[in-house]
Rosetta silent file (secondary structure, phi, psi, omega in degrees, C-alpha in Angstrom):
SEQUENCE: XXXXXXXXXXXXXXXXXXXXXXXXXXXXXXXXXXXXXXXXXXXXXXXXXXXXXXXXXXXXXXXXXXXXXXXXXXXXXXXXXXXXXXXXXXXXXXXXXXXXXXXXXXXXXXXXXXXXXXXXXXXXXXXXXXXXXXXXXXXXXXXXXXXXXXXXXXXXXXXXXXX
SCORE:     score description
SCORE:     0.000 S_00000001
   1 L     0.000  136.372  167.734   85.276  102.833  115.684 S_00000001
   2 L   -75.508  176.762 -172.171   86.097   99.501  114.949 S_00000001
   3 H   -80.878  -13.957 -174.697   88.592   97.949  112.414 S_00000001
   4 H   -66.600  -76.234  143.445   85.788   96.523  110.338 S_00000001
   5 H    14.432  -85.110  117.293   83.928   99.254  110.659 S_00000001
   6 H     9.234  -58.654 -155.597   87.222  101.557  109.202 S_00000001
   7 H   -92.023  -25.966 -178.329   88.244   99.769  106.558 S_00000001
   8 H   -71.977  -15.962  167.577   84.655   99.444  105.432 S_00000001
   9 H   -81.598  -38.481  158.518   84.542  103.164  105.737 S_00000001
  10 H   -88.296   -3.375 -174.878   88.022  103.941  103.929 S_00000001
  11 H   -83.693  -68.089  157.806   87.283  101.434  101.261 S_00000001
  12 H   -24.677  -48.516  140.259   84.383  103.579  100.558 S_00000001
  13 H   -44.484  -55.206  168.383   86.291  106.647  100.713 S_00000001
  14 H   -90.884    6.802  171.126   88.636  105.355   98.153 S_00000001
  15 H   -70.424  -34.834 -157.769   85.904  103.899   95.955 S_00000001
  16 H  -101.673   10.062  152.880   84.668  107.307   95.640 S_00000001
  17 H   -89.874    0.206  142.509   88.006  108.937   94.996 S_00000001
  18 L  -106.376   25.583  162.563   88.462  106.655   92.147 S_00000001
  19 L   152.294 -169.761 -164.350   85.307  106.468   90.701 S_00000001
  20 L   -78.606  122.967 -173.494   81.969  106.649   93.031 S_00000001
  21 L   -78.815  166.090  177.427   81.265  104.998   96.452 S_00000001
  22 L   -90.366  116.870  171.034   77.877  102.933   96.312 S_00000001
  23 H   -50.759  -36.478  179.347   75.052  104.818   97.753 S_00000001
  24 H   -96.366   -3.231  161.018   73.666  101.804   99.537 S_00000001
  25 H   -69.817  -31.450  175.403   76.776  101.030  100.708 S_00000001
  26 H   -63.488  -50.344 -167.340   77.480  104.211  101.980 S_00000001
  27 H   -79.162  -50.573  144.106   74.140  104.669  103.709 S_00000001
  28 H   -16.711  -81.315  164.258   74.667  101.140  105.250 S_00000001
  29 H   -79.288   13.318 -176.472   77.666  102.002  106.933 S_00000001
  30 H   -95.613  -32.496 -160.278   76.690  105.473  107.870 S_00000001
  31 H   -85.752  -18.466 -168.774   73.765  103.411  109.691 S_00000001
  32 L  -102.729    8.949  149.664   76.154  100.836  111.712 S_00000001
  33 L   -83.868   -7.618 -176.703   78.354  103.752  112.573 S_00000001
  34 L   -86.640  -38.649  160.369   75.576  105.312  114.321 S_00000001
  35 L   -37.030  -46.493 -179.214   75.031  101.726  115.879 S_00000001
  36 L  -130.249   62.123  147.300   78.175  101.830  117.161 S_00000001
  37 L    97.305    9.355 -158.840   78.158  104.971  118.594 S_00000001
  38 L  -119.422   82.320  165.739   79.919  107.242  115.870 S_00000001
  39 L  -103.114   34.240 -163.171   76.624  109.945  115.874 S_00000001
  40 L   -90.827 -167.769 -148.718   78.051  113.251  114.383 S_00000001
  41 L   -72.916  -48.423  170.785   76.274  115.281  112.317 S_00000001
  42 L   -42.469  -49.154  168.000   77.272  113.873  108.590 S_00000001
  43 H   -30.945  -43.891 -165.069   76.903  110.380  109.931 S_00000001
  44 H  -111.474   -4.421  160.395   72.998  110.796  110.896 S_00000001
  45 H   -98.441  -44.949  154.212   72.564  112.404  107.887 S_00000001
  46 H   -46.677  -38.705  167.115   73.985  110.010  105.431 S_00000001
  47 L   -57.884  -33.779 -159.524   72.006  107.526  107.517 S_00000001
  48 L   -97.998   -1.862  176.159   68.956  109.285  107.044 S_00000001
  49 L   -91.945  175.249 -155.306   69.015  109.208  103.565 S_00000001
  50 L  -106.612   83.272 -165.849   67.400  106.682  101.479 S_00000001
  51 L   -21.181  -64.068 -161.673   69.539  103.576  100.560 S_00000001
  52 L   -95.092   -4.649  174.971   68.270  102.235   97.386 S_00000001
  53 L  -101.252  -13.402  162.871   67.524  105.622   96.110 S_00000001
  54 L    -8.155  104.222  151.219   70.638  107.502   97.000 S_00000001
  55 L   -65.037  153.130  168.434   71.816  109.439   94.055 S_00000001
  56 H   -48.118  -53.351  145.055   75.767  108.984   93.396 S_00000001
  57 H   -14.662  -87.013 -164.882   76.201  112.047   93.622 S_00000001
  58 H   -86.247    6.207  179.657   74.603  113.216   96.393 S_00000001
  59 H  -104.596  -58.260 -171.387   76.430  109.758   98.371 S_00000001
  60 H   -59.369  -65.683 -158.527   80.050  110.824   97.128 S_00000001
  61 H   -54.018  -28.619 -174.771   78.932  114.221   98.748 S_00000001
  62 H   -91.216  -33.044 -174.106   77.551  113.062  102.400 S_00000001
  63 H   -47.495  -67.551 -172.980   80.394  110.429  102.085 S_00000001
  64 H   -67.277  -21.092  162.472   82.942  113.239  102.114 S_00000001
  65 H   -70.777  -26.548  147.460   81.369  114.969  104.529 S_00000001
  66 H   -29.476  -61.972  -70.399   81.625  111.967  106.635 S_00000001
  67 H  -156.751  -43.491 -179.641   84.994  111.529  105.835 S_00000001
  68 H  -109.906  -35.901  159.992   86.269  115.176  107.025 S_00000001
  69 L   -53.168  -13.241 -171.747   84.111  115.358  110.185 S_00000001
  70 L  -108.810   21.958 -168.077   85.897  112.312  111.167 S_00000001
  71 L   148.804  -99.802 -151.115   89.342  113.142  110.032 S_00000001
  72 L   -70.710  135.421  154.445   90.137  110.346  108.064 S_00000001
  73 L   -77.189  135.518  159.179   93.116  111.173  105.496 S_00000001
  74 L   -70.659  153.660 -168.120   92.511  110.591  101.881 S_00000001
  75 L   -88.775  174.158 -171.961   94.452  107.276  101.358 S_00000001
  76 L   -89.483  161.244  133.759   97.135  107.632   98.268 S_00000001
  77 H    34.086  -99.912  179.485   96.949  105.598   95.268 S_00000001
  78 H   -72.973  -35.424  148.281   98.006  102.378   95.856 S_00000001
  79 H   -23.256  -66.232  143.958   96.063  102.038   99.021 S_00000001
  80 H   -34.440  -58.394 -172.248   92.501  103.106   96.770 S_00000001
  81 H   -71.839  -42.164  176.165   93.479  100.207   94.909 S_00000001
  82 H   -71.602  -39.184 -164.056   94.109   97.306   97.682 S_00000001
  83 H   -73.381  -32.951  170.112   91.515   98.716   99.641 S_00000001
  84 H   -83.932  -43.538 -179.347   88.668   98.120   96.740 S_00000001
  85 H   -49.237  -48.016  172.704   90.744   95.058   95.230 S_00000001
  86 H   -58.322  -51.290  146.511   90.709   93.656   98.348 S_00000001
  87 H   -56.182  -60.666  169.273   86.836   94.065   99.057 S_00000001
  88 H   -31.747  -49.233 -162.964   86.023   93.156   95.545 S_00000001
  89 H   -77.971  -12.219 -173.718   88.089   89.835   96.543 S_00000001
  90 H   -79.173  -48.571 -158.330   86.517   89.209   99.886 S_00000001
  91 H   -53.257  -52.386 -173.027   82.896   89.935   98.342 S_00000001
  92 H   -36.884  -71.592 -132.226   84.139   87.022   95.273 S_00000001
  93 H  -108.161    8.615  159.446   85.040   84.643   97.431 S_00000001
  94 H  -103.049   11.592 -170.720   82.253   84.827  100.240 S_00000001
  95 L   104.816  -49.504 -166.691   79.647   84.907   97.471 S_00000001
  96 L   -35.161   -6.159 -155.065   78.332   88.546   98.263 S_00000001
  97 L  -159.355  106.366  176.735   79.754   89.798   94.706 S_00000001
  98 L   -61.055  152.786 -174.176   78.502   87.897   91.218 S_00000001
  99 L   -64.290  -50.836  176.948   81.528   86.454   89.147 S_00000001
 100 L   -21.367  -77.156 -168.950   80.172   88.780   86.673 S_00000001
 101 H   -99.128   10.817  161.133   80.798   91.905   88.195 S_00000001
 102 H  -110.582   42.366  156.532   83.756   91.092   90.240 S_00000001
 103 H  -109.945  -37.925  168.898   85.621   90.122   87.417 S_00000001
 104 H   -72.188  -80.695 -167.244   84.915   93.510   86.202 S_00000001
 105 H   -50.405  -16.549  138.107   85.390   95.396   89.158 S_00000001
 106 H    -1.372  -51.459 -152.967   89.054   93.602   89.163 S_00000001
 107 H   -72.853    9.073 -177.584   90.074   96.069   86.274 S_00000001
 108 H  -102.179   -1.840  154.988   91.151   98.947   89.477 S_00000001
 109 H   -74.961    8.174  163.077   94.120   96.605   89.894 S_00000001
 110 H   -99.776   -0.637  164.506   95.297   98.276   86.329 S_00000001
 111 L   -43.536  143.420  161.756   95.105  102.243   87.859 S_00000001
 112 L   -60.215  120.773 -158.105   98.278  104.040   87.137 S_00000001
 113 L   121.416  -59.166  177.476   99.978  103.594   90.223 S_00000001
 114 L   -16.947   72.641 -149.130   98.692  100.570   90.944 S_00000001
 115 L  -108.965   57.981  165.221  100.822   98.010   92.895 S_00000001
 116 L  -160.548   35.251  172.761   99.069   95.022   91.957 S_00000001
 117 L   -88.547   27.537  161.231   99.050   96.507   87.949 S_00000001
 118 L  -120.885    8.967  168.758  101.034   93.315   86.730 S_00000001
 119 L   -85.790  -12.538 -179.836   98.067   91.181   87.550 S_00000001
 120 L   -31.702  -90.609 -157.193   96.079   93.167   84.928 S_00000001
 121 H   -26.125  -83.711 -146.102   96.453   90.629   81.972 S_00000001
 122 H   -40.552   -8.117 -176.292   95.136   87.967   84.604 S_00000001
 123 H  -101.330  -41.624  149.734   91.870   90.181   85.359 S_00000001
 124 H   -57.292  -28.676 -170.534   91.741   90.610   81.324 S_00000001
 125 H   -75.958  -63.142  168.883   91.970   87.249   80.265 S_00000001
 126 H   -27.092  -90.491  171.483   89.213   86.436   83.200 S_00000001
 127 H    -1.055  -65.459  167.923   87.287   89.228   81.216 S_00000001
 128 H   -41.899  -78.678  158.849   87.804   88.304   78.326 S_00000001
 129 H   -27.040  -68.286 -177.277   86.834   84.627   78.901 S_00000001
 130 H   -47.814  -90.017 -149.694   83.322   85.881   80.544 S_00000001
 131 H   -61.684  -43.926  161.946   82.526   87.892   77.472 S_00000001
 132 H   -44.422  -72.065  160.593   83.853   86.357   74.932 S_00000001
 133 H   -93.754  -20.671 -170.757   83.245   82.705   75.297 S_00000001
 134 L  -119.150   20.273  165.219   80.347   82.384   77.939 S_00000001
 135 L    45.296   41.657  140.611   78.489   85.714   76.676 S_00000001
 136 L   100.447    8.145  173.390   78.504   87.659   79.545 S_00000001
 137 L  -147.438  118.547 -134.818   77.549   84.696   81.883 S_00000001
 138 L   -60.436  159.086  160.679   79.804   83.293   84.546 S_00000001
 139 L  -148.179  169.615 -174.401   79.874   79.529   84.621 S_00000001
 140 H   -45.064  -13.749  166.304   82.149   77.353   87.272 S_00000001
 141 H   -91.322    3.395  158.331   85.680   77.602   85.287 S_00000001
 142 H   -99.311  -52.557 -173.491   85.399   80.928   85.730 S_00000001
 143 H   -52.286  -21.916 -163.187   84.316   81.604   89.406 S_00000001
 144 H   -69.593  -95.134  172.727   86.967   78.582   90.229 S_00000001
 145 H    18.087  -70.145  160.852   89.293   80.582   88.172 S_00000001
 146 H   -24.846  -93.218 -161.375   88.048   83.999   89.924 S_00000001
 147 H   -23.267  -42.068 -163.640   88.671   82.508   93.332 S_00000001
 148 H   -57.609  -71.164  173.720   92.373   81.490   92.456 S_00000001
 149 H   -40.692  -30.090  179.399   92.933   85.209   91.497 S_00000001
 150 H   -79.671  -39.914  158.197   90.904   86.868   94.293 S_00000001
 151 H   -50.767  -63.729 -179.972   93.459   84.924   96.560 S_00000001
 152 H   -44.564  -83.392 -172.112   96.518   85.678   94.713 S_00000001
 153 H   -34.998  -42.734 -170.655   95.365   89.605   95.402 S_00000001
 154 H   -77.296  -21.281  177.792   94.474   89.076   98.595 S_00000001
 155 H   -69.209  -37.682  176.851   97.788   87.292   99.770 S_00000001
 156 H   -62.258  -35.425 -179.163   99.458   90.564   98.144 S_00000001
 157 H   -92.863  -11.984  169.893   97.919   92.983   99.364 S_00000001
 158 H   -53.317  -50.515 -178.682   98.155   91.374  102.847 S_00000001
 159 L   -41.766  -53.982 -173.252  101.827   90.374  102.080 S_00000001
 160 L  -113.169   58.949  170.971  102.513   94.450  101.842 S_00000001
 161 L    -4.896   57.769  171.104  100.157   95.196  104.157 S_00000001
 162 L   -78.269   -4.016  174.125   98.596   97.573  101.599 S_00000001
 163 L  -144.445    0.000    0.000   94.763   97.869  102.986 S_00000001
């Protein structure tokens, strides 16, 4: 399995640990694993699920089976936070995650024991600006400030080799 697939798998594993896996992402990941030659029974079963209608609890269960079958250890809390935060930041910066969702997605830095918890006030300030001043619709200023915060988070995650 290549590094990108392993990172994606660990990120979904972290999401399931802290909240819930993204059913669509979990199914797409399983399909990509199959293409890469990782054709275990659990991977095949998850890839066969309907990506758009798979229930969250079922995605969590199937993803857990994939992780168990592949023998991946559960990430510790700091690693799980770093994986989810880094993924959100990369998606914010490449434009695949809307600023509104990205802003709220970065609240993950505030988990107790997070190595990024000192950045929670910056996330909270952006979310307050988004909700209170902009009525929930991002503007260019928010996008610029969010991109700057995403770069800071990514730099910290990479410098500390957290994810």
